[in-house]
Every structure is written in C-alpha cells, then in structure tokens.
Coordinates of C-alpha atoms in Angstrom, one line a residue:
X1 CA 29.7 -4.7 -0.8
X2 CA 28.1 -6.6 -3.5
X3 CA 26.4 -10.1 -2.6
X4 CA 29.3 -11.8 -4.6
X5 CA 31.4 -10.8 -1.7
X6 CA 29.2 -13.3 0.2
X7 CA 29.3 -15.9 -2.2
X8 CA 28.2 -17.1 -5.4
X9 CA 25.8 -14.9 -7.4
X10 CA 24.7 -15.4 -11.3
X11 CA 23.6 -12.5 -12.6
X12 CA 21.4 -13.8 -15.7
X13 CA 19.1 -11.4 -18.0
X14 CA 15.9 -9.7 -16.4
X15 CA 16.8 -9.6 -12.7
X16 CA 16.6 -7.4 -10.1
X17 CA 19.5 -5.8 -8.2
X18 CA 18.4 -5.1 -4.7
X19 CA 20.4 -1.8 -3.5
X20 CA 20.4 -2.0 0.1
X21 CA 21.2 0.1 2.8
X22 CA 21.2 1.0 6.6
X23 CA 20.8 3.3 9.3
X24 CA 23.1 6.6 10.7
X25 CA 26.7 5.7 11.6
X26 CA 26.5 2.1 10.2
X27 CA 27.7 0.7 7.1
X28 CA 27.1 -1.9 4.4
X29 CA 28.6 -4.6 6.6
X30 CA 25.1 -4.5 8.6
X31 CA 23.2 -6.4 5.8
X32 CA 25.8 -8.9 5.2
X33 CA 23.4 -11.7 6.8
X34 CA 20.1 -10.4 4.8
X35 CA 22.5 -9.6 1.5
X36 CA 23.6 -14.3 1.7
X37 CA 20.0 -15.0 2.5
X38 CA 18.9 -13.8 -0.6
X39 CA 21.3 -15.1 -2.6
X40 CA 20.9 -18.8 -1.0
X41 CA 17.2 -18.4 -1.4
X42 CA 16.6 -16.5 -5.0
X43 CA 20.4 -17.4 -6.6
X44 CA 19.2 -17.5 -9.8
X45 CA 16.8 -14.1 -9.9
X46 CA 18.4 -11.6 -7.7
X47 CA 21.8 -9.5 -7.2
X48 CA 22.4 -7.9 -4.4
X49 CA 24.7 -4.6 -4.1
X50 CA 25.1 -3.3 -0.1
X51 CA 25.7 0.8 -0.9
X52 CA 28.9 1.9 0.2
X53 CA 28.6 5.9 -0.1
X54 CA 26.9 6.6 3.2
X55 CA 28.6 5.5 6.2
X56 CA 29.4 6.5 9.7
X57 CA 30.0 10.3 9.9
X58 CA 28.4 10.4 5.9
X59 CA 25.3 9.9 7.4
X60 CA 25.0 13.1 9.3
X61 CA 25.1 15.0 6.0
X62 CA 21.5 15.1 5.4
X63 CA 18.7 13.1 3.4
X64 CA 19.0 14.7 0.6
X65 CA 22.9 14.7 0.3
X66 CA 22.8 10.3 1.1
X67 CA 20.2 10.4 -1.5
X68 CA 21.9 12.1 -4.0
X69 CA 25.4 10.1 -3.3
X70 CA 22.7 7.1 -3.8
X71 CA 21.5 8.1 -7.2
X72 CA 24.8 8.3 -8.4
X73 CA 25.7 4.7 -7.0
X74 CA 22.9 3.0 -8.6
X75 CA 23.7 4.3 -11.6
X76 CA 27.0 3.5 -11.6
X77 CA 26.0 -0.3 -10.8
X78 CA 23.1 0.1 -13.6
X79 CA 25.9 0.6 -16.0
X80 CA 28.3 -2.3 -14.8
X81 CA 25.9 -4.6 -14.7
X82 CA 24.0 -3.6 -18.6
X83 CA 21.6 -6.9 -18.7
X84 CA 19.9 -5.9 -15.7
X85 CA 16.3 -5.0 -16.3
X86 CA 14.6 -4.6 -12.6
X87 CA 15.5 -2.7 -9.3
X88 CA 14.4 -3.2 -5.9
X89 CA 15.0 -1.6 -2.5
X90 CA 15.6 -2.6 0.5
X91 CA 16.0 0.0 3.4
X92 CA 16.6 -0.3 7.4
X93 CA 16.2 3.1 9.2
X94 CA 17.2 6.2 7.8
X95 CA 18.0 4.4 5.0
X96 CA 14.5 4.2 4.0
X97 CA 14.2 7.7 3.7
X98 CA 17.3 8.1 1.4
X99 CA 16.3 5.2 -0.3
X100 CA 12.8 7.2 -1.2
X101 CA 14.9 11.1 -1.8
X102 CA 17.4 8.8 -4.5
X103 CA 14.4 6.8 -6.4
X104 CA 12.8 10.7 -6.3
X105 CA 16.1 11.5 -8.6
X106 CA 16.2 8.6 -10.3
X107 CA 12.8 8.8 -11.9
X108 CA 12.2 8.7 -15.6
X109 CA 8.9 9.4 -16.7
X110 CA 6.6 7.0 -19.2
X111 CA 8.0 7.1 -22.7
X112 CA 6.1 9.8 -24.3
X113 CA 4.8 7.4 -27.2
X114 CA 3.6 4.9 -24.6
X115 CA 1.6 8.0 -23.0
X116 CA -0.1 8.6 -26.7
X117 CA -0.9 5.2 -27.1
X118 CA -4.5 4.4 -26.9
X119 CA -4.2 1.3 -27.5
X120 CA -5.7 -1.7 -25.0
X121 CA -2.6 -3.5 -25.4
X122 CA -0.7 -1.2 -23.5
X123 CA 0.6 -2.1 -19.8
X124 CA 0.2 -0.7 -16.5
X125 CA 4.0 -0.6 -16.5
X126 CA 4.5 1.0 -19.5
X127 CA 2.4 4.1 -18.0
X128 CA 4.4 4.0 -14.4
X129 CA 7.9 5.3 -15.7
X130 CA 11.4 3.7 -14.5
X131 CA 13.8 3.7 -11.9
X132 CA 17.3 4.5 -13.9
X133 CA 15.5 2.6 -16.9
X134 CA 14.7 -0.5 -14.4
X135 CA 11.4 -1.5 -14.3
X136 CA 10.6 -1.1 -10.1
X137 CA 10.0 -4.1 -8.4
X138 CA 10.4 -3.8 -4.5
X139 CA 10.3 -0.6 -2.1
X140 CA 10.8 -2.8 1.4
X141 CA 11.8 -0.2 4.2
X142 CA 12.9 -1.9 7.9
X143 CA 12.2 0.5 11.2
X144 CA 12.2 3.8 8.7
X145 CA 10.9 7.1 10.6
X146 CA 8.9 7.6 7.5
X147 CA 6.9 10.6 9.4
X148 CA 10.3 11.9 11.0
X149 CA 11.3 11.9 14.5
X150 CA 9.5 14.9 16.0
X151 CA 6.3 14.2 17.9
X152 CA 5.2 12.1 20.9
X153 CA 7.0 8.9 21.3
X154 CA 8.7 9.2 17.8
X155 CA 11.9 8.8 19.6
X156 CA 11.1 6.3 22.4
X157 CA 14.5 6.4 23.9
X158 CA 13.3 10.5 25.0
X159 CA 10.5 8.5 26.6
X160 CA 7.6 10.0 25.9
X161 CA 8.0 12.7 27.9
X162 CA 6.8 16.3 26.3
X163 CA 9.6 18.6 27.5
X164 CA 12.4 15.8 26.5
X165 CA 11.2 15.6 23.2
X166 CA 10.6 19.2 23.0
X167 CA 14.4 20.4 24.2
X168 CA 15.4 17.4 21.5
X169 CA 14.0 19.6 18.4
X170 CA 16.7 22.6 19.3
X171 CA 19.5 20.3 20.3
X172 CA 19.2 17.4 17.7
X173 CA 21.2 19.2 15.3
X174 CA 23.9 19.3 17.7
X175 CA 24.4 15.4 17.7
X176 CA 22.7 14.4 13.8
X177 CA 23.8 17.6 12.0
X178 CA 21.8 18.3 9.1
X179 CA 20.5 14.7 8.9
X180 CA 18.6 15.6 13.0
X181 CA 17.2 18.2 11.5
X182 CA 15.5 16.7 8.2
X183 CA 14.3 14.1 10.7
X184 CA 12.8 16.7 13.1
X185 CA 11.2 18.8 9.9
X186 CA 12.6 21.7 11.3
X187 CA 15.2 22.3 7.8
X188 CA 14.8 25.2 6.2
X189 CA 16.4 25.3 3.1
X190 CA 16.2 28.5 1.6
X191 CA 12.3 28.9 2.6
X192 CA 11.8 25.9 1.3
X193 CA 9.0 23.0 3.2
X194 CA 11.1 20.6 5.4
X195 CA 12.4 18.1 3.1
X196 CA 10.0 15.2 4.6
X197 CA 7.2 17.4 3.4
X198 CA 8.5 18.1 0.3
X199 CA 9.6 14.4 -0.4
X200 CA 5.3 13.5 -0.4
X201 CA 4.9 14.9 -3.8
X202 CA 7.2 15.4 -6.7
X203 CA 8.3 18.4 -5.9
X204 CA 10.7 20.3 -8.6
X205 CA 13.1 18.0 -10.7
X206 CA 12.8 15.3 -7.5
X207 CA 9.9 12.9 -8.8
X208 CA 9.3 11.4 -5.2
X209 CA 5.1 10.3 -4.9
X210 CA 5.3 9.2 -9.1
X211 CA 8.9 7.0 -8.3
X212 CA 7.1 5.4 -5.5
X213 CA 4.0 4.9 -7.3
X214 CA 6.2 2.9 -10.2
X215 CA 6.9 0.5 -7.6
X216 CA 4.7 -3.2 -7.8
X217 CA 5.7 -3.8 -3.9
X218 CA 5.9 -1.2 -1.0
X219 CA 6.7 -3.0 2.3
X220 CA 6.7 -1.2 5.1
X221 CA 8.4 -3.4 8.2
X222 CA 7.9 -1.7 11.8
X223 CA 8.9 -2.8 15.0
X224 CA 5.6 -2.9 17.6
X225 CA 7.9 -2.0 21.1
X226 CA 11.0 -2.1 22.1
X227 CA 12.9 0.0 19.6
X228 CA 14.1 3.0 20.9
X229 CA 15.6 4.4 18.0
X230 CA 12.4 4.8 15.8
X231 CA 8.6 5.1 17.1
X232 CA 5.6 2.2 16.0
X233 CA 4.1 4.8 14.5
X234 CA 6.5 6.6 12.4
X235 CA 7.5 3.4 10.6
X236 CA 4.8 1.9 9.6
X237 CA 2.8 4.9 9.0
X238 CA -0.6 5.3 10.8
X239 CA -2.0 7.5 12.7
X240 CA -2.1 6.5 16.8
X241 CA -5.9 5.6 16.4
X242 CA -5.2 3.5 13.0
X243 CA -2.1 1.2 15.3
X244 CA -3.9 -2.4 15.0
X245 CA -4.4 -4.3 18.6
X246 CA -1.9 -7.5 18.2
X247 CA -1.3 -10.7 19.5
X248 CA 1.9 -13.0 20.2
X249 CA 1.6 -15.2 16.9
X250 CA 1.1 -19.1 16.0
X251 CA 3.1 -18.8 12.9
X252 CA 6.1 -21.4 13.5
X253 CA 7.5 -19.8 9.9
X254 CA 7.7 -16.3 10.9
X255 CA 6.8 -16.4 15.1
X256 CA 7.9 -12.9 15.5
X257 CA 5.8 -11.3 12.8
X258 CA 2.4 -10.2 14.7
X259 CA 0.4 -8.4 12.5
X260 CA 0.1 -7.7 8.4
X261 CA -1.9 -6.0 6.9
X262 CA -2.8 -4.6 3.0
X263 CA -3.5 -1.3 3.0
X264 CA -5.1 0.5 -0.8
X265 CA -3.8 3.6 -1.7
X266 CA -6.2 6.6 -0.9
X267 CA -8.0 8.6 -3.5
X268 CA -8.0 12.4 -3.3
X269 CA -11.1 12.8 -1.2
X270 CA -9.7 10.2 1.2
X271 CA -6.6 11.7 1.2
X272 CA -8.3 15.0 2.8
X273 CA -5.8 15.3 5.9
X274 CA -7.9 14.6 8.8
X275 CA -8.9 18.1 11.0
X276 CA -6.9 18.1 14.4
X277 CA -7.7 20.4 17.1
X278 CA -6.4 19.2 20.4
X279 CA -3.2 20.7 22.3
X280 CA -1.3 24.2 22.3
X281 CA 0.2 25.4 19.2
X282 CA 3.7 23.3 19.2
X283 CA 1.6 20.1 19.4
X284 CA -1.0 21.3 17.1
X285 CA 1.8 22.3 14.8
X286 CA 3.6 18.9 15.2
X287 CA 0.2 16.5 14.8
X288 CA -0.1 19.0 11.6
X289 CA 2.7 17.4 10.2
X290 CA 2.3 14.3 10.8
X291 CA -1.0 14.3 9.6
X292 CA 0.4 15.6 6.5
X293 CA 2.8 12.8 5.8
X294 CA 0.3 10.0 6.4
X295 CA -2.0 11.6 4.6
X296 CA 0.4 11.9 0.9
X297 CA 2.0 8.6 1.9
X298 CA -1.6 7.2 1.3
X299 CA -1.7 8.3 -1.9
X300 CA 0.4 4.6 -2.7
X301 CA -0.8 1.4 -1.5
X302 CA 1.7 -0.4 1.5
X303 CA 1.9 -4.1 2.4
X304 CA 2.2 -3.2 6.3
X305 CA 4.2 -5.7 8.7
X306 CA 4.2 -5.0 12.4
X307 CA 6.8 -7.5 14.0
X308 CA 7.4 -7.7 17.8
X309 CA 10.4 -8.9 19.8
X310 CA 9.2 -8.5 23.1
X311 CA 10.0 -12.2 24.3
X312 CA 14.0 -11.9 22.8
X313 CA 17.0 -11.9 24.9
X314 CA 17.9 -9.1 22.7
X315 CA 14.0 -7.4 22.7
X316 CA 16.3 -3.8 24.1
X317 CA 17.9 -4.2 20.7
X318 CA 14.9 -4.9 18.5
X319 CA 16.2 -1.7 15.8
X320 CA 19.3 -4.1 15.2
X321 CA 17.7 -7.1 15.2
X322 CA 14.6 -6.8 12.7
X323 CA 17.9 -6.0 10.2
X324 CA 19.8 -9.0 11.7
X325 CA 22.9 -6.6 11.8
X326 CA 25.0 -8.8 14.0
X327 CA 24.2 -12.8 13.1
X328 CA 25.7 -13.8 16.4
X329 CA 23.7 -10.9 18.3
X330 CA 20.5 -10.3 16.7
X331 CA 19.8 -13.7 15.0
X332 CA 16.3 -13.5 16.3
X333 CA 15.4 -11.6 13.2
X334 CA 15.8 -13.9 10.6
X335 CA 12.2 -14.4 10.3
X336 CA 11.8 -11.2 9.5
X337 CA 14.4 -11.4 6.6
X338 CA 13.0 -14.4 5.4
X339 CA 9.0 -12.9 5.4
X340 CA 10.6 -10.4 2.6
X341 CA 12.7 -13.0 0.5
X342 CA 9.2 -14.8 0.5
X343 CA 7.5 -12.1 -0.4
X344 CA 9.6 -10.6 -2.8
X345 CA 8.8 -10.2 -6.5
X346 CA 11.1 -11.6 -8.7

C-alpha cells in the first residue's frame, strides 16, 4: 500500500521512500496510521510504500525468504519511482530483521573511483556504498528481536520460566515454520551459522554489517514491559547488565518515551565479546549467542529508545501499540510515531 492510498503525496526530486513493514501474520494495513502521519508531517520530503510481499502465512517462510521477496520489492518501487535519490526503513517486529537480510542484498559497494580518490574533497557518503543506488537515510526498527527469540525472557509470554522456554526451541518450528527457527538460531542451512549470526557480518554475496553501516540513522525502538511478543532486551540490544534503570517521563510531547539514549559504535578491541561462564551448557550455549549478536551489532552506532506503556488501558497490547496498528485500539502510541517523524532525516 503506498502512502498515496492514504492521501496526498508529492513525490519531488531527492526524497526518501520509506519501505515499511510489520510483524508475522500481519499485513501492510498495520502501518496505515504511521504511513498518513508522515505524509501530513513531512508532505513535501517523504514517500511512503507499506510492502505488500510478506503477509499472513508469507511470513512463516523464513528471514531470509521475506528478505529476498523485499529486495525485489524495493527495487521494483526504485524503478517506478526514477527521481528518487534516498531510502529509509522503517520496521516493527520481525520486520526488522527482514528489513536488515533485504538491505544485506541490496548493497552496492562505493564506486570504485570514489575508493581511489585521495582527494579531501571526497564525502563520507561517497565511501559508504548504496542501498539500490539510494543514498541510506533511516534504519528505524519497532519491538524487533534483533538477538532472536531463544534465551531467558526473550519471549515473555513463555514467562520466564527455563523448561517453557527450553521445550519452545524444539516445538517452535511447529507453529513459525522456518521463520521459528531463524528466530530461535537453531537453522541449519546446509552447515551453515544460524542466519542471525551470519546476518552480523557480510557474509557471502549478503553485505549485511557494510549495508547497515551506509545508514546516517539507526533507531532502535523497544518496548520496556508489557510486550509479550518480543523481550526488552532483544530489541533494543543490550546485554541484561547494560538495561538502563527508567522513570515514568515529564515529557508532555512524547509522555510514553522513558528513556533514549546514543550509543557509538564499538571499535574491534571493544567489540571483544565479553567472557561468560555461568550456567550448564544449554544456557552457556544460548548467553554465547547472544553475546555474539550484541557484540557485531556494536560494530554500528544506534540511537536507542526504550518506551513504556505500563499505565495504558491497552499496556497487555504494548507490541501493537508502539506500531499504532489499530488507531481505534492502540492510539496510545502515537507518541512514539511521532518521536521518529521528528527525528527523521530528510
């Protein structure tokens, strides 16, 4: 569903199309109050394209598969829409994670001649590569499980409890299909590293770290209780002694946004994955991964936003309503949207 849909959009010279998308079993409909917001706030710099290729039972088909079905999609709205020069992202869920697999194959390298260039005149962009020959603007991701699903309290709906979560790993499959099992790392594709693991580096023809790294803006939006879909910790990607204490906030503007915070992008020594000893060898296998994710997700600096619904008549739906997916329902969120139209580069 394109914005236009919605209402009016100009599409003017040296914009960027935001290519949003959701979570498993929804569709593009989801966004439709994020998708007007933008266009009534930014009408004259943005267009918005909702995707359309992974819906309902599409969604079970695995990252990798939604990424690639992505790729294609963007493409296909790079060459409709030739005077566009920008691209942004916005994710909610899963969607996130697709959104970082399809940037992965959309990738283009710097310009070879841009590379030789030793001149001072040259720009930071020029030496960052494209998305689909857009210049990256925006990477904003909404509840993503970033560091998959498997671990304590990843899943808050299993409820924390170590045999629940445990049984989940052999059984998720059964209820996601390939997609539970990229989200529990426990894929193996031909011997290959679980696909969250390999998605950390540029890995093969899949550019993943060097796509995210042409990005200006990484926004990572995470939800501080009450989502049971997709733990604190997964989305906004820390480790459990990194969470930050927070407080209800005095912000009138954006009351439900409780804690932000900028965090620099590691170099290799500090990206030395921290030493974890503690637990039997299921855990210790588990906090391996984890730390491993963290750890090459680092290697890119995030603008972090914890938000908290914990006072909402719909708090028990906080996964739906930091996207707004229902404006009737889940209204309470449209601080939230309107924190990343503020923030947005243009």
């Amino acid at each position: 569903m394109e914005a236009a849909n919605c209402g009016a959009v100009r599409t003017p010279i040296l914009l960027p199309p935001i290519i949003s998308l959701s979570w498993l079993m929804e569709s593009s409909a989801d966004w439709k109050f994020a998708a007007e917001q933008f266009v009534k706030v930014l009408p004259d710099k943005v267009f918005v394209h909702c995707s359309e290729r992974n819906v309902s039972k599409l969604t079970l088909d695995g990252v990798d598969v939604m990424g690639e079905r992505l790729a294609e999609e963007v493409i296909e709205v790079i060459r409709r829409k030739p005077n566009l020069r920008k691209i942004s992202f916005v994710a909610h869920s899963v969607g996130g994670l697709v959104a970082r697999y399809a940037i992965g194959r959309l990738y283009r390298p710097p310009e070879r001649e841009n590379l030789e260039d030793s001149s001072s005149n040259r720009s930071e962009e020029d030496s960052k590569g494209t998305i689909g020959g857009l210049e990256a603007m925006n990477f904003i991701t909404s509840a993503t499980p970033h560091l998959g699903s498997r671990g304590h309290k990843q899943v808050p709906f299993l409820f924390g409890v170590p045999a629940i979560e445990k049984l989940a790993n052999f059984v998720i499959h059964l209820i996601f299909k390939r997609t539970g099992r990229h989200l529990f790392m426990n894929d193996d594709d031909e011997g290959k590293p679980p696909l969250l693991k390999r998605m950390i580096e540029d890995y093969g023809d899949c550019y993943f770290m060097s796509a995210l790294r042409a990005f200006r803006h990484r926004v990572a939006y995470s939800n501080v209780g009450y989502d049971h879909i997709v733990g604190w910790r997964t989305s906004c990607i820390r480790r459990n002694s990194d969470l930050p204490k927070w407080e209800d906030t005095l912000n009138e503007k954006y009351p439900h946004v409780v804690y932000e915070e900028h965090c620099k992008a590691y170099d290799d020594e500090q990206c030395e994955p921290t030493s974890i000893k503690d637990g039997g060898s299921d855990k210790l296998e588990v906090l391996h991964c984890a730390e491993e994710l963290v750890t090459g997700l680092s290697r890119v600096s995030w603008d972090k936003v914890d938000v908290s619904f914990h006072s909402c008549r719909q708090k028990f739906a906080a996964h739906s309503v930091i996207q707004v997916k229902d404006q009737s329902m889940h209204i309470e969120g449209a601080d939230v949207i309107q924190h990343m139209i503020d923030h947005f580069l243009t």
